[in-house]
Tab-separated table of C-alpha atoms and ligand atoms in Angstrom:
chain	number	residue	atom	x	y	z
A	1	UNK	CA	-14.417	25.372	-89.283
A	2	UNK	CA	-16.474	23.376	-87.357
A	3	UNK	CA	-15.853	22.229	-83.610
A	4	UNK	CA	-15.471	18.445	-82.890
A	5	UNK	CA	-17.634	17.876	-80.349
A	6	UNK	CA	-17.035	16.731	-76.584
A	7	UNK	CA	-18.385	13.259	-77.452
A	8	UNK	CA	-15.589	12.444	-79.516
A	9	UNK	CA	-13.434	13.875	-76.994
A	10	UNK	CA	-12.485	10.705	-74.579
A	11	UNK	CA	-11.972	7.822	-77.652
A	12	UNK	CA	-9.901	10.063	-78.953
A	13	UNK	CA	-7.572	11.061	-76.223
A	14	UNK	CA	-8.244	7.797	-74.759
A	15	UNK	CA	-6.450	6.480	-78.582
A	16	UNK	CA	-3.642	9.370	-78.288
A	17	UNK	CA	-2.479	8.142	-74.545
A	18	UNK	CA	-2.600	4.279	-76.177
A	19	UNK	CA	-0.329	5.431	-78.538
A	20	UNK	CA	1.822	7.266	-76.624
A	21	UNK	CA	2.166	4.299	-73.740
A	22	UNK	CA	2.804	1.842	-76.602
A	23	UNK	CA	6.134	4.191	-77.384
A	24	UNK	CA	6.946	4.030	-73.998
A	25	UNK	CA	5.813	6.921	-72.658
A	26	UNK	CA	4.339	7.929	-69.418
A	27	UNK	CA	0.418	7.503	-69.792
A	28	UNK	CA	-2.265	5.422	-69.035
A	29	UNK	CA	-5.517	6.837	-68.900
A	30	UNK	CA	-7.497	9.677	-70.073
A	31	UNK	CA	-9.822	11.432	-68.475
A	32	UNK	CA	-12.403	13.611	-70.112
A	33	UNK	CA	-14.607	16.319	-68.331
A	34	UNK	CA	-17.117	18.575	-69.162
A	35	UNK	CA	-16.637	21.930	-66.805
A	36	UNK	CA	-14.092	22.033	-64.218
A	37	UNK	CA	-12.915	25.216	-62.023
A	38	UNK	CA	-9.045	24.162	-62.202
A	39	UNK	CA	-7.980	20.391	-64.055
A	40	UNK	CA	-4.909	21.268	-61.325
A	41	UNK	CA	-7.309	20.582	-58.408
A	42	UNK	CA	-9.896	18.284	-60.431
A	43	UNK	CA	-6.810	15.750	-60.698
A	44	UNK	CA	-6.450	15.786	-56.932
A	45	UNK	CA	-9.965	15.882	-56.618
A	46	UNK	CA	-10.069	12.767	-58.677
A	47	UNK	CA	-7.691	10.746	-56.798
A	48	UNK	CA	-5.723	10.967	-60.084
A	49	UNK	CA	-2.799	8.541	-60.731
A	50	UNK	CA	0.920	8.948	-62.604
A	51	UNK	CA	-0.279	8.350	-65.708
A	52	UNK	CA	-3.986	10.133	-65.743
A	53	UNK	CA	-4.388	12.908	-68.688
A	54	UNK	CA	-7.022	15.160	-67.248
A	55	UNK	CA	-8.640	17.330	-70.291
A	56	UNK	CA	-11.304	19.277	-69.758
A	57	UNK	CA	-14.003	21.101	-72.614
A	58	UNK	CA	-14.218	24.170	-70.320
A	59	UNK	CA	-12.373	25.470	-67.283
A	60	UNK	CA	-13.758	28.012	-65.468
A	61	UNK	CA	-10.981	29.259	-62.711
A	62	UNK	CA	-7.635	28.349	-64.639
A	63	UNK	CA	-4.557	29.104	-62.474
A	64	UNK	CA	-1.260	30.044	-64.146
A	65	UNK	CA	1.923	29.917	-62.003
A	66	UNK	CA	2.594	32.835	-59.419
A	67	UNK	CA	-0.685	33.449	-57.986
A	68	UNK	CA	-2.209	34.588	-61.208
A	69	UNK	CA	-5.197	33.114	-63.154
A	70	UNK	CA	-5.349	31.479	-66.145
A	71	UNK	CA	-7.957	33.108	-68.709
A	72	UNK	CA	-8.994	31.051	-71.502
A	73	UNK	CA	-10.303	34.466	-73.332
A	74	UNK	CA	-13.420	32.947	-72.676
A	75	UNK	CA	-14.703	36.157	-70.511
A	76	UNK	CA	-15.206	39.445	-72.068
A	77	UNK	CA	-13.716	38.129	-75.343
A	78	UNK	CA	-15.618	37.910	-78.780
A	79	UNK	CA	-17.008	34.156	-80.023
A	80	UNK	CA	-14.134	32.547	-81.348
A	81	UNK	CA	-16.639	32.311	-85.214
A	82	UNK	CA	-20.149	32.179	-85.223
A	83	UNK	CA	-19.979	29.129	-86.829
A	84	UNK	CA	-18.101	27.519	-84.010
A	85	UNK	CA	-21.321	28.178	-81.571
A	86	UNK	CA	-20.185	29.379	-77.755
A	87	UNK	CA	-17.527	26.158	-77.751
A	88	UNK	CA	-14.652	27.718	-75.456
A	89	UNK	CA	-11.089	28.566	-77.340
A	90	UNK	CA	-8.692	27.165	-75.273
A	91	UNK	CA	-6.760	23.945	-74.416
A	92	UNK	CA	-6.484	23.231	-71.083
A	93	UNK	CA	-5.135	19.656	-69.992
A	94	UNK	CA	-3.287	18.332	-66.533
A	95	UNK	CA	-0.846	15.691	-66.935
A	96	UNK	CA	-0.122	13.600	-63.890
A	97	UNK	CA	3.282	12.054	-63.696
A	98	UNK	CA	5.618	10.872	-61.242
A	99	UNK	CA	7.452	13.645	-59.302
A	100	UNK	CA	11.198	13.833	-60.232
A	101	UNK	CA	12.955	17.408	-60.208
A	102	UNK	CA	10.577	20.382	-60.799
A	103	UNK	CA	13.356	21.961	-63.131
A	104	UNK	CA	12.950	18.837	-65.855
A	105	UNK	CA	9.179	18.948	-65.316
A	106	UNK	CA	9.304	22.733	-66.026
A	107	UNK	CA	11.787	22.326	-69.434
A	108	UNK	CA	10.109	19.247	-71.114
A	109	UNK	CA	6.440	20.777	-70.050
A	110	UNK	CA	7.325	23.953	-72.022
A	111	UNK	CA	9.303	22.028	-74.738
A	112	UNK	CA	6.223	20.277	-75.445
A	113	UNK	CA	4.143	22.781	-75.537
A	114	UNK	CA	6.142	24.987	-77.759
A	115	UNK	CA	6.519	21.932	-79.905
A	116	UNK	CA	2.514	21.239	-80.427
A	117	UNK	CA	2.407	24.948	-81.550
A	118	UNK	CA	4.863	24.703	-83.690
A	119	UNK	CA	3.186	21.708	-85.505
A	120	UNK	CA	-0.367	23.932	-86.084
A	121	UNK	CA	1.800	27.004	-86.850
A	122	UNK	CA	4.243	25.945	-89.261
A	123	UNK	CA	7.397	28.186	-87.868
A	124	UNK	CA	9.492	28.688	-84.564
A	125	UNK	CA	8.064	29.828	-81.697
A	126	UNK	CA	10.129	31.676	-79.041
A	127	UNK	CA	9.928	30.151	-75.505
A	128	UNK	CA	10.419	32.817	-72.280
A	129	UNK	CA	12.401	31.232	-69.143
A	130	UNK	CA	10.585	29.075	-67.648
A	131	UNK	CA	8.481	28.145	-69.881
A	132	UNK	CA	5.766	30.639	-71.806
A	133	UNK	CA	5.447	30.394	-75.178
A	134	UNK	CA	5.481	33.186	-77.190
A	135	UNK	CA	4.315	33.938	-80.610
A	136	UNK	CA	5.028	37.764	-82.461
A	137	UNK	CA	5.867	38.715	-79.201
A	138	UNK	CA	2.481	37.460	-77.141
A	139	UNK	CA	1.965	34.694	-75.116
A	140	UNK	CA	-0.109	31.292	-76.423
A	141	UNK	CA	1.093	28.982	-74.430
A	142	UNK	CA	1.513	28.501	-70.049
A	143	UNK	CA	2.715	25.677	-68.295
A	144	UNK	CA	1.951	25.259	-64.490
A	145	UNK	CA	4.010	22.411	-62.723
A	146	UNK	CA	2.735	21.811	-59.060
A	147	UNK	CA	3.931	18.503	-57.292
A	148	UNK	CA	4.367	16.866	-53.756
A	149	UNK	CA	5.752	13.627	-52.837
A	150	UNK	CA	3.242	11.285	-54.507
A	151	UNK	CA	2.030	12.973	-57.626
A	152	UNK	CA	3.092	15.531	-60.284
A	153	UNK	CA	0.511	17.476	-62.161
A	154	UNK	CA	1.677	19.351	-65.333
A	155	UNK	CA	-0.704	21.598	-66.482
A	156	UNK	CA	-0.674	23.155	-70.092
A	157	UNK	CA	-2.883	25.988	-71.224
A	158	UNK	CA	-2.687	27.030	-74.889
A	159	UNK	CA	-4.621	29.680	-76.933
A	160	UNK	CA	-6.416	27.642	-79.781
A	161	UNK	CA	-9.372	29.622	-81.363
A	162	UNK	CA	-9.747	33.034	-79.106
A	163	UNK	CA	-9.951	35.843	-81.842
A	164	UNK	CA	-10.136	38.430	-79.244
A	165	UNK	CA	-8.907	39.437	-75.713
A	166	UNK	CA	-10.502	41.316	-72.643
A	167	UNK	CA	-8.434	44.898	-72.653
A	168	UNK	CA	-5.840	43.650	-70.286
A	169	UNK	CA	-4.660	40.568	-72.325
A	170	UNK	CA	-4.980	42.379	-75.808
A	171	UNK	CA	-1.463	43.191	-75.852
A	172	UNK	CA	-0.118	40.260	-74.797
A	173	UNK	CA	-1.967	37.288	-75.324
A	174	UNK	CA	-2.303	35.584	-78.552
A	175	UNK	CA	-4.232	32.273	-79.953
A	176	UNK	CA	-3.574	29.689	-82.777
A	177	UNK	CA	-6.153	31.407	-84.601
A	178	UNK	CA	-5.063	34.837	-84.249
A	179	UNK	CA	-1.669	33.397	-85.722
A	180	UNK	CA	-2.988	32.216	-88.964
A	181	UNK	CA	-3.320	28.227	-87.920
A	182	UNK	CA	-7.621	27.141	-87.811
A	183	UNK	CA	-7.266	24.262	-86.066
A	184	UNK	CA	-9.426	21.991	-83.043
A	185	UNK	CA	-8.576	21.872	-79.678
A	186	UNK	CA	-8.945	18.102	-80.219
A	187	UNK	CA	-6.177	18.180	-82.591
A	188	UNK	CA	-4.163	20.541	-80.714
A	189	UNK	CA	-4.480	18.172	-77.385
A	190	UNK	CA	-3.873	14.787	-79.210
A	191	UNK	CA	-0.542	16.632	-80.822
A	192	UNK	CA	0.560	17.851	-77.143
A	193	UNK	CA	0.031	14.175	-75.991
A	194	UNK	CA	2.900	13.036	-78.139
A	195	UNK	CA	5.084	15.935	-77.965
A	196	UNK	CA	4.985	15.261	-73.732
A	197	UNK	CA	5.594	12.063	-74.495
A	198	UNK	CA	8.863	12.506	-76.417
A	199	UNK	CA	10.271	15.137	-74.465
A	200	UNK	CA	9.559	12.867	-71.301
A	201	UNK	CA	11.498	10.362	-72.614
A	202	UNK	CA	14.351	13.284	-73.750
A	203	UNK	CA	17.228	13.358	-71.874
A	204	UNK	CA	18.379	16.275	-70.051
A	205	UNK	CA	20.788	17.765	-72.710
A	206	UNK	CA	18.237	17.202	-75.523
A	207	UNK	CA	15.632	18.843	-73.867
A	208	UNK	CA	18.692	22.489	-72.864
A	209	UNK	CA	18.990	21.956	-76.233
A	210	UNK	CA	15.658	22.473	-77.918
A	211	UNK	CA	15.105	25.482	-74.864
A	212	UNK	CA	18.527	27.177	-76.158
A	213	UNK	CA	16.765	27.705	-79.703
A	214	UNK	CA	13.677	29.154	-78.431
A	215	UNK	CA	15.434	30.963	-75.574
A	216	UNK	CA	13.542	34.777	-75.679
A	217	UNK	CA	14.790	36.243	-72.515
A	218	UNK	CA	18.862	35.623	-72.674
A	219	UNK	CA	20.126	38.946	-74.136
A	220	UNK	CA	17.579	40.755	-72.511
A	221	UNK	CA	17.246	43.533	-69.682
A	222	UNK	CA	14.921	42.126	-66.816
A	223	UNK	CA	14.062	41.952	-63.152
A	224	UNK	CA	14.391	38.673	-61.357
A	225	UNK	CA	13.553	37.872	-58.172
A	226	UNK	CA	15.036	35.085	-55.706
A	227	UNK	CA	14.616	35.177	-52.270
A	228	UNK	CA	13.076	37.875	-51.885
A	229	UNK	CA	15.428	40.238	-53.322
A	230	UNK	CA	15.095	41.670	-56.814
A	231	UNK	CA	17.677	41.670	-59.373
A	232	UNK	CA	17.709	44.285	-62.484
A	233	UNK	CA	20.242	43.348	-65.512
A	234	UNK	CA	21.641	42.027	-68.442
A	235	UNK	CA	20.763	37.825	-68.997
A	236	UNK	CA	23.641	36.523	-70.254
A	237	UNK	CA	22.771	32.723	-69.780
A	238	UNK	CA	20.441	30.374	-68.646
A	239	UNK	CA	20.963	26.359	-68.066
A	240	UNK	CA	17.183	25.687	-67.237
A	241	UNK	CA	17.905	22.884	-65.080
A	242	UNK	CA	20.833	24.428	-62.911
A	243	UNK	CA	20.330	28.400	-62.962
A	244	UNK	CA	20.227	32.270	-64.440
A	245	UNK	CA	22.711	34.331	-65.148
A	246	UNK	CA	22.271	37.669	-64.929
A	247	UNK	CA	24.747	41.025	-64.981
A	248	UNK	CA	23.965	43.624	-62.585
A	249	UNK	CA	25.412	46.899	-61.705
A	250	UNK	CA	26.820	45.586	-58.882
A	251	UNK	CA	28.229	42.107	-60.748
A	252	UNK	CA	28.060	38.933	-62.274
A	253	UNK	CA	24.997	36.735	-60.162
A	254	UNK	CA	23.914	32.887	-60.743
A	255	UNK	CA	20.093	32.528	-59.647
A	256	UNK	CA	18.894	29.414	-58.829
A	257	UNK	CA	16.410	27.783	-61.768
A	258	UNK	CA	14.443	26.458	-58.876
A	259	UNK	CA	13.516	29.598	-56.740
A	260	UNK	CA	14.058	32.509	-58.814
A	261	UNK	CA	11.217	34.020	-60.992
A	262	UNK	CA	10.971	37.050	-63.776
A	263	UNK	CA	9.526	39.972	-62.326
A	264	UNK	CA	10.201	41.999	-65.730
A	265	UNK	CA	11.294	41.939	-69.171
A	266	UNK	CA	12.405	44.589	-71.098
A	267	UNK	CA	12.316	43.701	-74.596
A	268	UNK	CA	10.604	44.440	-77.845
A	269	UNK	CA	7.265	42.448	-77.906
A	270	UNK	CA	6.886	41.325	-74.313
A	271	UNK	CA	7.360	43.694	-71.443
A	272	UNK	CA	5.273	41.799	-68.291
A	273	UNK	CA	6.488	38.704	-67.058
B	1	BTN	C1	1.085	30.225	-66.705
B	1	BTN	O1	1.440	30.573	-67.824
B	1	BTN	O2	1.128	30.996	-65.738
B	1	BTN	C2	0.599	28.814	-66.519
B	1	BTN	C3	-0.738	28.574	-67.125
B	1	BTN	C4	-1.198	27.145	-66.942
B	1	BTN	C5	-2.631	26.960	-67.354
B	1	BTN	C6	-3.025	25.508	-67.325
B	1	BTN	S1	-4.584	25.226	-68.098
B	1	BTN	C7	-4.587	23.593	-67.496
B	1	BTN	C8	-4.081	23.663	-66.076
B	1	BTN	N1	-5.147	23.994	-65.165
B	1	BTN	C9	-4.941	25.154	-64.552
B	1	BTN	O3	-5.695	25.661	-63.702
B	1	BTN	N2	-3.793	25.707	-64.978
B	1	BTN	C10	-3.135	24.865	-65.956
């Protein structure tokens, strides 16, 4: 398959965010860039505005949520196809939106994103609490929501055309590719436009939900932490705007959505958080 190239890149987007404001929702502008360290910080860097889509061909210091980094595959991995010359695999894309409650921005963020894979792949996709998506058991999708008074930028990494992993994401990172769907990150963005758009305009209850049928980590044994103290047990719930529940030896707890993370999963297919 061959790669559409960057210079079709911004008439494209720029057409998918037309569309999308035309439906009502949320954007204005797109903004296309050739290498970037972070489209997080190139937003802010930009002065970007609620409604800016910041896409970029090649990001070279991704950041995922906790601290860690965001690997496109690019380093260490194999060439997506020789075909495809040394075009990097992976989607990344900041949306900048108003700020309203991180807990919506979270759901809908991940809802979207497990909704543009979906489209490529053909079947479900699991989504982990808060919001990875997970295909056979790997990750392919991240969101990372960061936001202060003025300006919310939603972040979406997904796996497009990586065929292989440096050793430490082997096990548990995955790509469209790798899944059986050939498709172009163009593609892949311009169908991630309109799945943000309609879960922006979602309401609340739609968006729980479309997360209760992809839900991966209620039933399972995991570790959560909130507040600095670490909780081992048995999910038996989670309302992703309000909190998790989760059964521990010592009884039944309710963890804030807002402040509490997974440390661990123990499940088949996914083990690290
Ligand atoms: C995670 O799963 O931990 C979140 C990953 C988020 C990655 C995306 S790629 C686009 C945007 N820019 C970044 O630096 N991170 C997000």
């Amino acid at each position: 398959m061959s790669v559409i190239p960057l210079e079709q890149w911004p008439d494209r987007l720029s057409a998918a965010v037309i569309r999308a404001a035309a439906g009502g929702g949320p954007f204005r502008r797109a903004v296309v860039l050739r290498e970037v360290d972070s489209t997080q910080d190139a937003a802010l860097r930009l002065n970007a505005a609620p409604g800016d889509v910041i896409a970029a061909w090649e990001q070279t210091r991704g950041r995922g949520r906790l601290g860690r980094a965001w690997s496109s595959g690019a380093r260490g991995a194999a060439p997506a196809q020789a075909s495809d010359g040394d075009a990097p695999p992976g989607v990344a894309v900041t949306f900048v939106l108003a700020p309203e409650r991180s807990e919506r921005l979270a759901l809908l963020a991940g809802i979207a994103a497990a909704e543009a894979v979906e489209a490529h792949l053909g079947r479900p996709v699991g989504v982990k609490w808060p919001n990875d998506v997970i295909v056979d058991g790997r990750k392919i999708a991240g969101v990372l929501v960061e936001q202060d008074r003025v300006l919310a930028r939603v972040g979406i990494g997904i796996n497009v055309r990586q065929r292989d992993w440096p050793a430490d994401l082997r096990a548990i990172a995955i790509s469209l590719s790798q899944a059986g769907a050939c498709v172009d990150r163009l593609v892949v963005m311009e169908t991630l436009i309109s799945a943000l758009w309609r879960c922006w305009m979602a309401t609340n209850d739609v968006l729980k939900e479309a997360f209760r049928r992809r839900d991966l980590l209620t039933g399972a044994r995991a570790v959560l932490r909130h507040d600095g103290r670490e909780y081992e047990g048995l999910i038996i719930g989670i309302d992703p705007m309000t909190g998790l529940t989760i059964e521990t030896a010592k009884g039944r707890q309710v963890l804030p959505a807002a402040t509490t993370s997974v440390v661990q999963v123990q499940a088949d297919g996914f083990t690290r958080a």
